[in-house]
mmCIF file of C-alpha atoms in Angstrom:
data_model
loop_
_atom_site.group_PDB
_atom_site.id
_atom_site.type_symbol
_atom_site.label_atom_id
_atom_site.label_comp_id
_atom_site.label_asym_id
_atom_site.label_seq_id
_atom_site.Cartn_x
_atom_site.Cartn_y
_atom_site.Cartn_z
ATOM 1 C CA MET A 973 52.092 70.553 72.364
ATOM 2 C CA GLN A 974 55.149 68.400 71.786
ATOM 3 C CA LEU A 975 53.965 65.120 70.362
ATOM 4 C CA ALA A 976 55.727 62.369 68.456
ATOM 5 C CA PRO A 977 55.241 63.019 64.701
ATOM 6 C CA SER A 978 53.953 59.505 64.049
ATOM 7 C CA MET A 979 51.309 60.039 66.750
ATOM 8 C CA LEU A 980 50.268 63.307 65.129
ATOM 9 C CA ARG A 981 49.943 61.520 61.802
ATOM 10 C CA LEU A 982 47.810 58.768 63.310
ATOM 11 C CA ILE A 983 45.590 61.311 65.089
ATOM 12 C CA ASN A 984 45.230 63.117 61.787
ATOM 13 C CA GLU A 985 44.276 59.912 59.967
ATOM 14 C CA PHE A 986 41.744 58.990 62.650
ATOM 15 C CA SER A 987 40.128 62.442 62.512
ATOM 16 C CA LYS A 988 39.362 61.925 58.830
ATOM 17 C CA LEU A 989 36.933 59.131 59.745
ATOM 18 C CA PRO A 990 33.270 60.035 60.154
ATOM 19 C CA THR A 991 31.986 60.619 63.711
ATOM 20 C CA ILE A 992 35.606 60.879 64.955
ATOM 21 C CA GLY A 993 36.375 64.365 66.239
ATOM 22 C CA PRO A 994 39.858 65.563 67.223
ATOM 23 C CA LYS A 995 39.454 64.504 70.865
ATOM 24 C CA THR A 996 38.315 60.997 70.005
ATOM 25 C CA ALA A 997 41.107 60.733 67.435
ATOM 26 C CA GLN A 998 43.601 61.551 70.175
ATOM 27 C CA ARG A 999 42.047 59.036 72.493
ATOM 28 C CA LEU A 1000 42.114 56.345 69.824
ATOM 29 C CA ALA A 1001 45.756 57.046 69.016
ATOM 30 C CA PHE A 1002 46.699 56.672 72.677
ATOM 31 C CA TYR A 1003 44.714 53.480 72.831
ATOM 32 C CA ILE A 1004 46.685 52.167 69.839
ATOM 33 C CA LEU A 1005 49.878 53.067 71.668
ATOM 34 C CA LYS A 1006 48.865 50.926 74.621
ATOM 35 C CA THR A 1007 47.542 48.027 72.550
ATOM 36 C CA SER A 1008 49.694 45.039 71.655
ATOM 37 C CA LYS A 1009 51.379 45.040 68.281
ATOM 38 C CA ASN A 1010 49.416 41.939 67.306
ATOM 39 C CA GLU A 1011 46.098 43.619 67.939
ATOM 40 C CA VAL A 1012 47.123 46.675 65.942
ATOM 41 C CA SER A 1013 48.309 44.509 63.048
ATOM 42 C CA ARG A 1014 44.931 42.817 63.031
ATOM 43 C CA LEU A 1015 43.152 46.164 62.652
ATOM 44 C CA SER A 1016 45.646 47.328 60.051
ATOM 45 C CA ASP A 1017 45.278 44.082 58.064
ATOM 46 C CA SER A 1018 41.480 44.169 58.251
ATOM 47 C CA LEU A 1019 41.506 47.617 56.711
ATOM 48 C CA LEU A 1020 43.525 46.467 53.720
ATOM 49 C CA GLU A 1021 41.649 43.162 53.437
ATOM 50 C CA VAL A 1022 38.330 44.934 52.995
ATOM 51 C CA LYS A 1023 39.778 47.054 50.209
ATOM 52 C CA GLU A 1024 41.142 43.953 48.505
ATOM 53 C CA LYS A 1025 38.301 41.484 48.884
ATOM 54 C CA VAL A 1026 35.063 43.395 48.949
ATOM 55 C CA LYS A 1027 33.420 44.159 45.635
ATOM 56 C CA TYR A 1028 29.861 44.819 44.516
ATOM 57 C CA CYS A 1029 27.429 42.070 43.625
ATOM 58 C CA GLN A 1030 27.004 41.982 39.828
ATOM 59 C CA ILE A 1031 23.243 41.737 40.167
ATOM 60 C CA CYS A 1032 22.151 43.950 43.074
ATOM 61 C CA PHE A 1033 25.337 45.981 43.849
ATOM 62 C CA ASN A 1034 25.244 45.053 47.485
ATOM 63 C CA ILE A 1035 28.736 44.444 48.840
ATOM 64 C CA SER A 1036 30.022 40.920 48.520
ATOM 65 C CA GLU A 1037 33.244 38.943 48.380
ATOM 66 C CA GLU A 1038 31.857 36.940 45.481
ATOM 67 C CA ASP A 1039 30.585 38.036 42.080
ATOM 68 C CA VAL A 1040 27.015 37.366 43.142
ATOM 69 C CA CYS A 1041 26.073 38.108 46.744
ATOM 70 C CA PRO A 1042 24.541 35.504 49.092
ATOM 71 C CA ILE A 1043 21.168 37.277 49.026
ATOM 72 C CA CYS A 1044 20.880 37.148 45.229
ATOM 73 C CA LYS A 1045 22.035 33.512 45.297
ATOM 74 C CA ASP A 1046 19.460 32.495 47.900
ATOM 75 C CA THR A 1047 16.718 30.679 46.003
ATOM 76 C CA ARG A 1048 14.389 30.721 49.021
ATOM 77 C CA ARG A 1049 13.985 34.475 48.667
ATOM 78 C CA ASP A 1050 11.076 36.010 46.783
ATOM 79 C CA SER A 1051 12.528 37.183 43.474
ATOM 80 C CA SER A 1052 9.269 38.915 42.500
ATOM 81 C CA LEU A 1053 9.998 41.617 45.070
ATOM 82 C CA ILE A 1054 12.884 44.062 44.758
ATOM 83 C CA CYS A 1055 13.663 46.642 47.400
ATOM 84 C CA VAL A 1056 15.660 49.601 46.083
ATOM 85 C CA VAL A 1057 17.991 51.276 48.583
ATOM 86 C CA GLU A 1058 20.685 53.923 48.368
ATOM 87 C CA GLN A 1059 23.592 52.209 50.117
ATOM 88 C CA PRO A 1060 24.796 48.699 51.029
ATOM 89 C CA PHE A 1061 24.396 49.757 54.640
ATOM 90 C CA ASP A 1062 20.634 50.074 54.105
ATOM 91 C CA VAL A 1063 20.501 46.400 53.148
ATOM 92 C CA ILE A 1064 21.909 45.497 56.540
ATOM 93 C CA VAL A 1065 19.380 47.696 58.295
ATOM 94 C CA ILE A 1066 16.490 45.964 56.538
ATOM 95 C CA GLU A 1067 18.020 42.478 56.826
ATOM 96 C CA LYS A 1068 18.245 42.941 60.578
ATOM 97 C CA LEU A 1069 14.452 43.061 60.745
ATOM 98 C CA ALA A 1070 14.427 39.495 59.374
ATOM 99 C CA THR A 1071 10.941 40.148 58.015
ATOM 100 C CA TYR A 1072 11.734 41.103 54.421
ATOM 101 C CA LYS A 1073 12.214 38.112 52.158
ATOM 102 C CA GLY A 1074 12.577 39.736 48.737
ATOM 103 C CA LEU A 1075 15.714 40.836 46.905
ATOM 104 C CA TYR A 1076 17.499 44.183 46.854
ATOM 105 C CA HIS A 1077 18.912 46.667 44.423
ATOM 106 C CA VAL A 1078 21.522 49.098 45.704
ATOM 107 C CA LEU A 1079 21.783 52.368 43.785
ATOM 108 C CA LEU A 1080 25.108 53.301 45.382
ATOM 109 C CA GLY A 1081 23.966 56.864 45.955
ATOM 110 C CA ASN A 1082 21.089 59.207 45.302
ATOM 111 C CA ILE A 1083 20.288 61.855 42.730
ATOM 112 C CA SER A 1084 21.889 65.007 44.009
ATOM 113 C CA PRO A 1085 22.229 67.834 41.475
ATOM 114 C CA LEU A 1086 23.988 70.010 44.040
ATOM 115 C CA GLU A 1087 26.778 67.463 44.347
ATOM 116 C CA GLY A 1088 26.748 66.829 40.616
ATOM 117 C CA VAL A 1089 25.361 63.300 40.953
ATOM 118 C CA GLY A 1090 22.912 62.538 38.158
ATOM 119 C CA PRO A 1091 20.924 59.338 37.488
ATOM 120 C CA GLU A 1092 23.679 58.016 35.203
ATOM 121 C CA GLU A 1093 26.066 57.827 38.178
ATOM 122 C CA LEU A 1094 23.735 55.441 39.971
ATOM 123 C CA LYS A 1095 22.924 51.806 39.261
ATOM 124 C CA ILE A 1096 19.582 52.746 37.690
ATOM 125 C CA LYS A 1097 20.285 51.442 34.204
ATOM 126 C CA GLU A 1098 21.180 48.097 35.781
ATOM 127 C CA LEU A 1099 17.930 48.118 37.771
ATOM 128 C CA LEU A 1100 15.860 48.657 34.618
ATOM 129 C CA GLU A 1101 17.697 45.850 32.811
ATOM 130 C CA ARG A 1102 16.993 43.630 35.784
ATOM 131 C CA LEU A 1103 13.295 44.520 35.811
ATOM 132 C CA LYS A 1104 12.862 43.963 32.088
ATOM 133 C CA GLY A 1105 14.407 40.517 32.043
ATOM 134 C CA LYS A 1106 12.992 39.057 35.224
ATOM 135 C CA GLU A 1107 9.896 38.072 37.099
ATOM 136 C CA ALA A 1108 9.765 41.169 39.311
ATOM 137 C CA LYS A 1109 6.193 42.110 40.280
ATOM 138 C CA GLU A 1110 6.835 44.847 42.808
ATOM 139 C CA VAL A 1111 9.579 47.377 43.409
ATOM 140 C CA ILE A 1112 9.683 48.891 46.891
ATOM 141 C CA ILE A 1113 11.526 52.191 46.829
ATOM 142 C CA ALA A 1114 13.282 52.538 50.175
ATOM 143 C CA THR A 1115 15.486 55.548 49.497
ATOM 144 C CA ASN A 1116 15.850 58.021 52.360
ATOM 145 C CA SER A 1117 13.129 60.560 53.014
ATOM 146 C CA ASP A 1118 15.372 63.588 52.481
ATOM 147 C CA VAL A 1119 15.290 65.756 49.348
ATOM 148 C CA GLN A 1120 17.773 63.625 47.403
ATOM 149 C CA GLY A 1121 16.092 60.368 48.410
ATOM 150 C CA GLU A 1122 12.699 61.755 47.406
ATOM 151 C CA THR A 1123 13.994 63.030 44.070
ATOM 152 C CA THR A 1124 15.482 59.618 43.388
ATOM 153 C CA ALA A 1125 12.225 57.890 44.355
ATOM 154 C CA ILE A 1126 10.127 60.084 42.039
ATOM 155 C CA TYR A 1127 12.598 59.599 39.210
ATOM 156 C CA LEU A 1128 12.570 55.825 39.615
ATOM 157 C CA HIS A 1129 8.786 55.732 39.817
ATOM 158 C CA LYS A 1130 8.515 57.477 36.445
ATOM 159 C CA LEU A 1131 10.960 55.080 34.848
ATOM 160 C CA ILE A 1132 9.534 51.863 36.245
ATOM 161 C CA GLN A 1133 5.816 52.549 35.881
ATOM 162 C CA PRO A 1134 5.784 52.002 32.071
ATOM 163 C CA LEU A 1135 7.153 48.490 32.692
ATOM 164 C CA ARG A 1136 3.832 47.580 34.352
ATOM 165 C CA ILE A 1137 5.488 46.759 37.621
ATOM 166 C CA TYR A 1138 3.854 47.829 40.872
ATOM 167 C CA VAL A 1139 5.996 50.545 42.468
ATOM 168 C CA SER A 1140 5.615 51.240 46.182
ATOM 169 C CA ARG A 1141 7.321 53.631 48.587
ATOM 170 C CA ILE A 1142 7.982 52.833 52.249
ATOM 171 C CA ALA A 1143 5.544 54.669 54.513
ATOM 172 C CA TYR A 1144 6.074 58.020 56.159
ATOM 173 C CA GLY A 1145 4.559 58.669 59.525
ATOM 174 C CA ILE A 1146 4.999 59.009 63.236
ATOM 175 C CA PRO A 1147 7.650 56.633 64.595
ATOM 176 C CA VAL A 1148 6.186 53.864 66.753
ATOM 177 C CA GLY A 1149 6.102 55.102 70.344
ATOM 178 C CA GLY A 1150 6.333 58.651 68.981
ATOM 179 C CA ASN A 1151 4.404 61.553 70.373
ATOM 180 C CA LEU A 1152 2.286 63.875 68.203
ATOM 181 C CA GLU A 1153 3.483 66.827 70.216
ATOM 182 C CA TYR A 1154 7.105 66.247 69.243
ATOM 183 C CA THR A 1155 6.534 65.286 65.623
ATOM 184 C CA ASP A 1156 7.616 67.864 63.058
ATOM 185 C CA GLU A 1157 4.926 69.363 60.842
ATOM 186 C CA VAL A 1158 6.039 67.773 57.599
ATOM 187 C CA THR A 1159 6.054 64.289 59.119
ATOM 188 C CA LEU A 1160 2.680 64.874 60.738
ATOM 189 C CA THR A 1161 1.201 66.073 57.442
ATOM 190 C CA LYS A 1162 2.573 62.953 55.725
ATOM 191 C CA ALA A 1163 1.208 60.781 58.547
ATOM 192 C CA ILE A 1164 -2.301 62.208 58.076
ATOM 193 C CA GLU A 1165 -2.096 61.909 54.284
ATOM 194 C CA GLY A 1166 -0.996 58.303 54.631
ATOM 195 C CA ARG A 1167 -3.751 57.331 57.103
ATOM 196 C CA ARG A 1168 -5.193 53.832 56.789
ATOM 197 C CA ALA A 1169 -8.521 52.283 57.741
ATOM 198 C CA MET A 1170 -8.441 50.661 61.189
ATOM 199 C CA MET B 410 22.405 39.756 58.076
ATOM 200 C CA GLN B 411 24.472 38.591 55.140
ATOM 201 C CA LEU B 412 27.694 40.563 55.143
ATOM 202 C CA ALA B 413 31.069 39.978 53.533
ATOM 203 C CA PRO B 414 33.300 38.187 56.100
ATOM 204 C CA SER B 415 36.113 40.715 55.696
ATOM 205 C CA MET B 416 33.643 43.507 56.474
ATOM 206 C CA LEU B 417 32.496 41.656 59.587
ATOM 207 C CA ARG B 418 36.109 41.305 60.675
ATOM 208 C CA LEU B 419 36.777 45.016 60.163
ATOM 209 C CA ILE B 420 33.604 45.966 62.047
ATOM 210 C CA ASN B 421 34.720 43.668 64.847
ATOM 211 C CA GLU B 422 38.178 45.250 64.958
ATOM 212 C CA PHE B 423 36.707 48.755 64.989
ATOM 213 C CA SER B 424 34.342 47.901 67.844
ATOM 214 C CA LYS B 425 37.305 46.991 70.026
ATOM 215 C CA LEU B 426 38.412 50.631 70.014
ATOM 216 C CA PRO B 427 37.255 52.845 72.893
ATOM 217 C CA THR B 428 34.205 55.087 72.275
ATOM 218 C CA ILE B 429 33.351 53.018 69.158
ATOM 219 C CA GLY B 430 30.079 51.141 69.571
ATOM 220 C CA PRO B 431 28.771 48.549 67.112
ATOM 221 C CA LYS B 432 26.848 51.121 65.056
ATOM 222 C CA THR B 433 29.805 53.447 64.674
ATOM 223 C CA ALA B 434 32.031 50.478 63.844
ATOM 224 C CA GLN B 435 29.635 49.578 61.033
ATOM 225 C CA ARG B 436 29.590 53.125 59.792
ATOM 226 C CA LEU B 437 33.379 53.335 59.829
ATOM 227 C CA ALA B 438 33.707 50.052 57.949
ATOM 228 C CA PHE B 439 31.381 51.311 55.225
ATOM 229 C CA TYR B 440 33.332 54.530 55.089
ATOM 230 C CA ILE B 441 36.525 52.500 54.568
ATOM 231 C CA LEU B 442 34.774 50.651 51.756
ATOM 232 C CA LYS B 443 34.057 53.921 49.973
ATOM 233 C CA THR B 444 37.458 55.467 50.629
ATOM 234 C CA SER B 445 40.297 55.241 48.131
ATOM 235 C CA LYS B 446 42.850 52.490 48.628
ATOM 236 C CA ASN B 447 45.564 55.123 49.111
ATOM 237 C CA GLU B 448 43.724 56.763 51.969
ATOM 238 C CA VAL B 449 43.123 53.429 53.661
ATOM 239 C CA SER B 450 46.784 52.460 53.260
ATOM 240 C CA ARG B 451 47.759 55.711 54.927
ATOM 241 C CA LEU B 452 45.612 54.901 57.968
ATOM 242 C CA SER B 453 46.845 51.327 58.029
ATOM 243 C CA ASP B 454 50.499 52.451 57.779
ATOM 244 C CA SER B 455 50.062 55.102 60.474
ATOM 245 C CA LEU B 456 48.804 52.447 62.856
ATOM 246 C CA LEU B 457 51.872 50.295 62.368
ATOM 247 C CA GLU B 458 54.241 53.277 62.332
ATOM 248 C CA VAL B 459 53.124 54.371 65.782
ATOM 249 C CA LYS B 460 53.770 50.902 67.144
ATOM 250 C CA GLU B 461 57.220 50.862 65.569
ATOM 251 C CA LYS B 462 58.471 54.356 66.293
ATOM 252 C CA VAL B 463 56.910 55.552 69.495
ATOM 253 C CA LYS B 464 58.650 54.673 72.726
ATOM 254 C CA TYR B 465 58.778 56.209 76.167
ATOM 255 C CA CYS B 466 61.195 58.983 77.105
ATOM 256 C CA GLN B 467 63.945 57.498 79.301
ATOM 257 C CA ILE B 468 63.659 60.381 81.741
ATOM 258 C CA CYS B 469 59.986 61.296 82.081
ATOM 259 C CA PHE B 470 58.199 58.365 80.333
ATOM 260 C CA ASN B 471 56.215 60.663 78.129
ATOM 261 C CA ILE B 472 55.870 59.242 74.618
ATOM 262 C CA SER B 473 58.620 60.150 72.209
ATOM 263 C CA GLU B 474 60.260 58.977 69.013
ATOM 264 C CA GLU B 475 63.662 59.645 70.547
ATOM 265 C CA ASP B 476 65.282 58.281 73.710
ATOM 266 C CA VAL B 477 64.767 61.602 75.449
ATOM 267 C CA CYS B 478 61.623 63.563 74.654
ATOM 268 C CA PRO B 479 61.645 67.166 73.366
ATOM 269 C CA ILE B 480 60.285 68.485 76.671
ATOM 270 C CA CYS B 481 63.092 66.937 78.743
ATOM 271 C CA LYS B 482 65.618 68.168 76.169
ATOM 272 C CA ASP B 483 64.309 71.733 76.243
ATOM 273 C CA THR B 484 66.800 73.689 78.365
ATOM 274 C CA ARG B 485 64.472 76.708 78.530
ATOM 275 C CA ARG B 486 62.097 74.759 80.752
ATOM 276 C CA ASP B 487 62.225 75.002 84.535
ATOM 277 C CA SER B 488 63.873 71.794 85.699
ATOM 278 C CA SER B 489 63.203 72.591 89.358
ATOM 279 C CA LEU B 490 59.504 71.852 88.799
ATOM 280 C CA ILE B 491 58.191 68.382 88.003
ATOM 281 C CA CYS B 492 54.553 67.698 87.321
ATOM 282 C CA VAL B 493 53.548 64.075 87.924
ATOM 283 C CA VAL B 494 50.729 62.760 85.747
ATOM 284 C CA GLU B 495 49.178 59.354 85.133
ATOM 285 C CA GLN B 496 49.277 59.126 81.347
ATOM 286 C CA PRO B 497 51.115 60.667 78.370
ATOM 287 C CA PHE B 498 47.767 62.076 77.338
ATOM 288 C CA ASP B 499 47.724 64.227 80.478
ATOM 289 C CA VAL B 500 50.961 65.878 79.339
ATOM 290 C CA ILE B 501 49.230 67.035 76.187
ATOM 291 C CA VAL B 502 46.298 68.395 78.148
ATOM 292 C CA ILE B 503 48.611 70.499 80.332
ATOM 293 C CA GLU B 504 50.901 71.491 77.450
ATOM 294 C CA LYS B 505 47.906 72.876 75.592
ATOM 295 C CA LEU B 506 47.491 75.503 78.317
ATOM 296 C CA ALA B 507 50.948 76.797 77.358
ATOM 297 C CA THR B 508 51.290 78.201 80.887
ATOM 298 C CA TYR B 509 53.253 75.422 82.580
ATOM 299 C CA LYS B 510 56.985 75.642 81.966
ATOM 300 C CA GLY B 511 58.327 72.868 84.191
ATOM 301 C CA LEU B 512 59.042 69.242 83.365
ATOM 302 C CA TYR B 513 56.850 66.158 83.655
ATOM 303 C CA HIS B 514 56.960 62.664 85.007
ATOM 304 C CA VAL B 515 54.490 60.153 83.616
ATOM 305 C CA LEU B 516 53.613 57.271 85.936
ATOM 306 C CA LEU B 517 52.002 55.226 83.147
ATOM 307 C CA GLY B 518 49.056 54.341 85.352
ATOM 308 C CA ASN B 519 47.748 54.733 88.872
ATOM 309 C CA ILE B 520 47.722 52.591 91.985
ATOM 310 C CA SER B 521 44.687 50.363 91.651
ATOM 311 C CA PRO B 522 44.581 47.370 94.006
ATOM 312 C CA LEU B 523 41.322 46.183 92.450
ATOM 313 C CA GLU B 524 43.006 45.829 89.068
ATOM 314 C CA GLY B 525 46.138 44.406 90.675
ATOM 315 C CA VAL B 526 48.259 47.448 89.882
ATOM 316 C CA GLY B 527 50.668 48.223 92.707
ATOM 317 C CA PRO B 528 53.273 51.021 92.980
ATOM 318 C CA GLU B 529 55.982 48.762 91.545
ATOM 319 C CA GLU B 530 54.084 48.639 88.220
ATOM 320 C CA LEU B 531 54.329 52.415 87.876
ATOM 321 C CA LYS B 532 57.322 54.624 87.126
ATOM 322 C CA ILE B 533 57.619 55.645 90.788
ATOM 323 C CA LYS B 534 61.083 54.206 91.417
ATOM 324 C CA GLU B 535 62.299 56.180 88.413
ATOM 325 C CA LEU B 536 60.686 59.347 89.785
ATOM 326 C CA LEU B 537 62.471 58.975 93.115
ATOM 327 C CA GLU B 538 65.817 58.405 91.385
ATOM 328 C CA ARG B 539 65.184 61.511 89.355
ATOM 329 C CA LEU B 540 64.357 63.574 92.444
ATOM 330 C CA LYS B 541 67.402 62.412 94.363
ATOM 331 C CA GLY B 542 69.906 63.195 91.657
ATOM 332 C CA LYS B 543 68.592 66.489 90.404
ATOM 333 C CA GLU B 544 67.723 70.041 91.236
ATOM 334 C CA ALA B 545 63.966 69.486 91.655
ATOM 335 C CA LYS B 546 62.428 71.882 94.208
ATOM 336 C CA GLU B 547 58.750 71.157 93.759
ATOM 337 C CA VAL B 548 56.700 68.185 92.642
ATOM 338 C CA ILE B 549 53.155 68.956 91.514
ATOM 339 C CA ILE B 550 51.002 65.863 91.747
ATOM 340 C CA ALA B 551 48.449 66.055 88.943
ATOM 341 C CA THR B 552 46.954 62.571 89.095
ATOM 342 C CA ASN B 553 43.211 62.337 88.546
ATOM 343 C CA SER B 554 40.832 63.136 91.376
ATOM 344 C CA ASP B 555 39.246 59.676 91.447
ATOM 345 C CA VAL B 556 39.977 57.049 94.098
ATOM 346 C CA GLN B 557 43.000 55.578 92.292
ATOM 347 C CA GLY B 558 44.442 58.990 91.474
ATOM 348 C CA GLU B 559 44.012 60.084 95.094
ATOM 349 C CA THR B 560 45.595 56.905 96.427
ATOM 350 C CA THR B 561 48.532 57.420 94.104
ATOM 351 C CA ALA B 562 48.880 61.059 95.180
ATOM 352 C CA ILE B 563 48.900 60.191 98.887
ATOM 353 C CA TYR B 564 51.392 57.396 98.298
ATOM 354 C CA LEU B 565 53.728 59.686 96.355
ATOM 355 C CA HIS B 566 53.441 62.428 98.947
ATOM 356 C CA LYS B 567 54.636 60.037 101.666
ATOM 357 C CA LEU B 568 57.581 58.912 99.564
ATOM 358 C CA ILE B 569 58.739 62.326 98.389
ATOM 359 C CA GLN B 570 58.340 64.334 101.590
ATOM 360 C CA PRO B 571 61.450 62.819 103.270
ATOM 361 C CA LEU B 572 63.518 64.120 100.327
ATOM 362 C CA ARG B 573 62.801 67.690 101.474
ATOM 363 C CA ILE B 574 61.089 68.559 98.233
ATOM 364 C CA TYR B 575 57.917 70.646 98.284
ATOM 365 C CA VAL B 576 54.993 68.445 97.199
ATOM 366 C CA SER B 577 51.823 70.115 95.919
ATOM 367 C CA ARG B 578 48.517 68.793 94.588
ATOM 368 C CA ILE B 579 46.477 70.525 91.893
ATOM 369 C CA ALA B 580 43.447 72.273 93.382
ATOM 370 C CA TYR B 581 39.960 70.858 93.732
ATOM 371 C CA GLY B 582 37.023 73.151 93.441
ATOM 372 C CA ILE B 583 34.151 74.454 91.400
ATOM 373 C CA PRO B 584 34.944 74.606 87.679
ATOM 374 C CA VAL B 585 35.277 78.153 86.362
ATOM 375 C CA GLY B 586 31.829 79.273 85.214
ATOM 376 C CA GLY B 587 30.347 76.528 87.386
ATOM 377 C CA ASN B 588 27.249 76.960 89.452
ATOM 378 C CA LEU B 589 27.089 76.097 93.173
ATOM 379 C CA GLU B 590 23.639 74.639 92.668
ATOM 380 C CA TYR B 591 24.881 72.011 90.264
ATOM 381 C CA THR B 592 28.140 71.158 92.025
ATOM 382 C CA ASP B 593 28.219 67.763 93.729
ATOM 383 C CA GLU B 594 28.638 67.730 97.501
ATOM 384 C CA VAL B 595 32.139 66.266 97.561
ATOM 385 C CA THR B 596 33.478 68.892 95.173
ATOM 386 C CA LEU B 597 31.744 71.673 97.086
ATOM 387 C CA THR B 598 33.198 70.442 100.382
ATOM 388 C CA LYS B 599 36.654 70.382 98.798
ATOM 389 C CA ALA B 600 36.086 73.855 97.356
ATOM 390 C CA ILE B 601 35.255 75.254 100.795
ATOM 391 C CA GLU B 602 38.181 73.441 102.424
ATOM 392 C CA GLY B 603 40.503 74.812 99.766
ATOM 393 C CA ARG B 604 39.285 78.429 100.073
ATOM 394 C CA ARG B 605 41.882 81.173 99.663
ATOM 395 C CA ALA B 606 42.140 84.782 100.851
ATOM 396 C CA MET B 607 40.809 87.265 98.291
#
C-alpha cells in the first residue's frame, strides 16, 4: 500500500479515537481530503478550542466554560436533591429527559482497584464537603450498574449515611418494552427484588 | 441540555463526518476532553497537514505528496496495464491484494447525471491522453458495479475501443464463500452470464 505519509498519520490519529476502527479511520481521512480547507480548519480549531476553554465546574465537576456551570447557577433547580454520576456525559443523558430538576455531582470516574483508581482519585471529598455545608436532603446515586459503579455506590452510601441524608440508588429492572425471555438472570433477579406494589 | 458551547461546536463538527452519528460525535467530543492536549494537537495538526501536503499525482490522479506518485514512479510495475478506478481509496483496496502489478488511473468520481456530474468533470480526458501517448495494452475498468459505475464503464469502453486497446471489466459474480440461496437475482444472473470453462 503506497499512501502519502501525511494520510497515514491522519488515519493513525483517527484510529486512536473510540469507536473508530482502521476502516472508518481510512474513510474519514479520505473524507478530509475531499473536504474544503475551511471546513477542516473548523474541525481542527474546535478540537483545540475545547481543550482551551472547557474546564470543570468548581461545585459539581460537570464540564463548563465558566467556573460554576449553568446547572449549579440555576436557582430554579431543587438544591435539596443531588444526583451523583460518574462522568459529565451522564449529566447530558439525564438532562435530556428534562424530568430531573435537582443538581448533580460528577465523580469523574469510578472506584476501580484493577485500574488503580481509589476513592481519593474521585471527587468524593468534594461531594462530602458539599453535603455537609448545604441543604441537601437526598443523594441519588446514579453510577453505572457494572462492578465498578456498584462498588462506588456502596462506598458512597456508607460515607453519606452518617450525615443523615437520604441516599437512593436508581432502580434496576427490565427495560421498558423489554421481554422477560431475553432478560439476563441477574437483571431479572434484581427486577423481582425491586418489585413495587401496583 | 446545558453544555459548554465549545463542546457543542466540536460535537457538531464531528457529526459532519461520514459514519459519525450524533451519539458517536458526543462520545468523541468527551474523549477529546479527557485526552491530553498533546494528543489533541497531533490530531488537529494531522488534519491540516493532509490539506496542505496531499495533492493528486499528475499522471494517475491518485493522492500523493509529490507531483508523481510512488506507483507511477515505480519502474518495476507493468506500464502496459492500467486499472481505472473511481477514487484514490479504490487504489488502496487493490494495492492491499498485492497481486496487481500494473498502473492506475483515478477518475475522481463517476458519471452521475442526477448529481450533475458529467464526463468532463472526471479525469477522462487525461486518461485518453495517457493512452494515446504510451505503451498501454490493456485497460481494466474497475469502477463500482452500481448504476453510476456501470454508466462510467460503458462510456469509457466506447471511448477507448477506437484506440485499439483491450478494454476489460472486473468480473461480476457470487462472492467467494457465498451461497446461491442468499445471492440477489441480478448478481446471480451476472454470475451465470459470466460463467467460464472449468
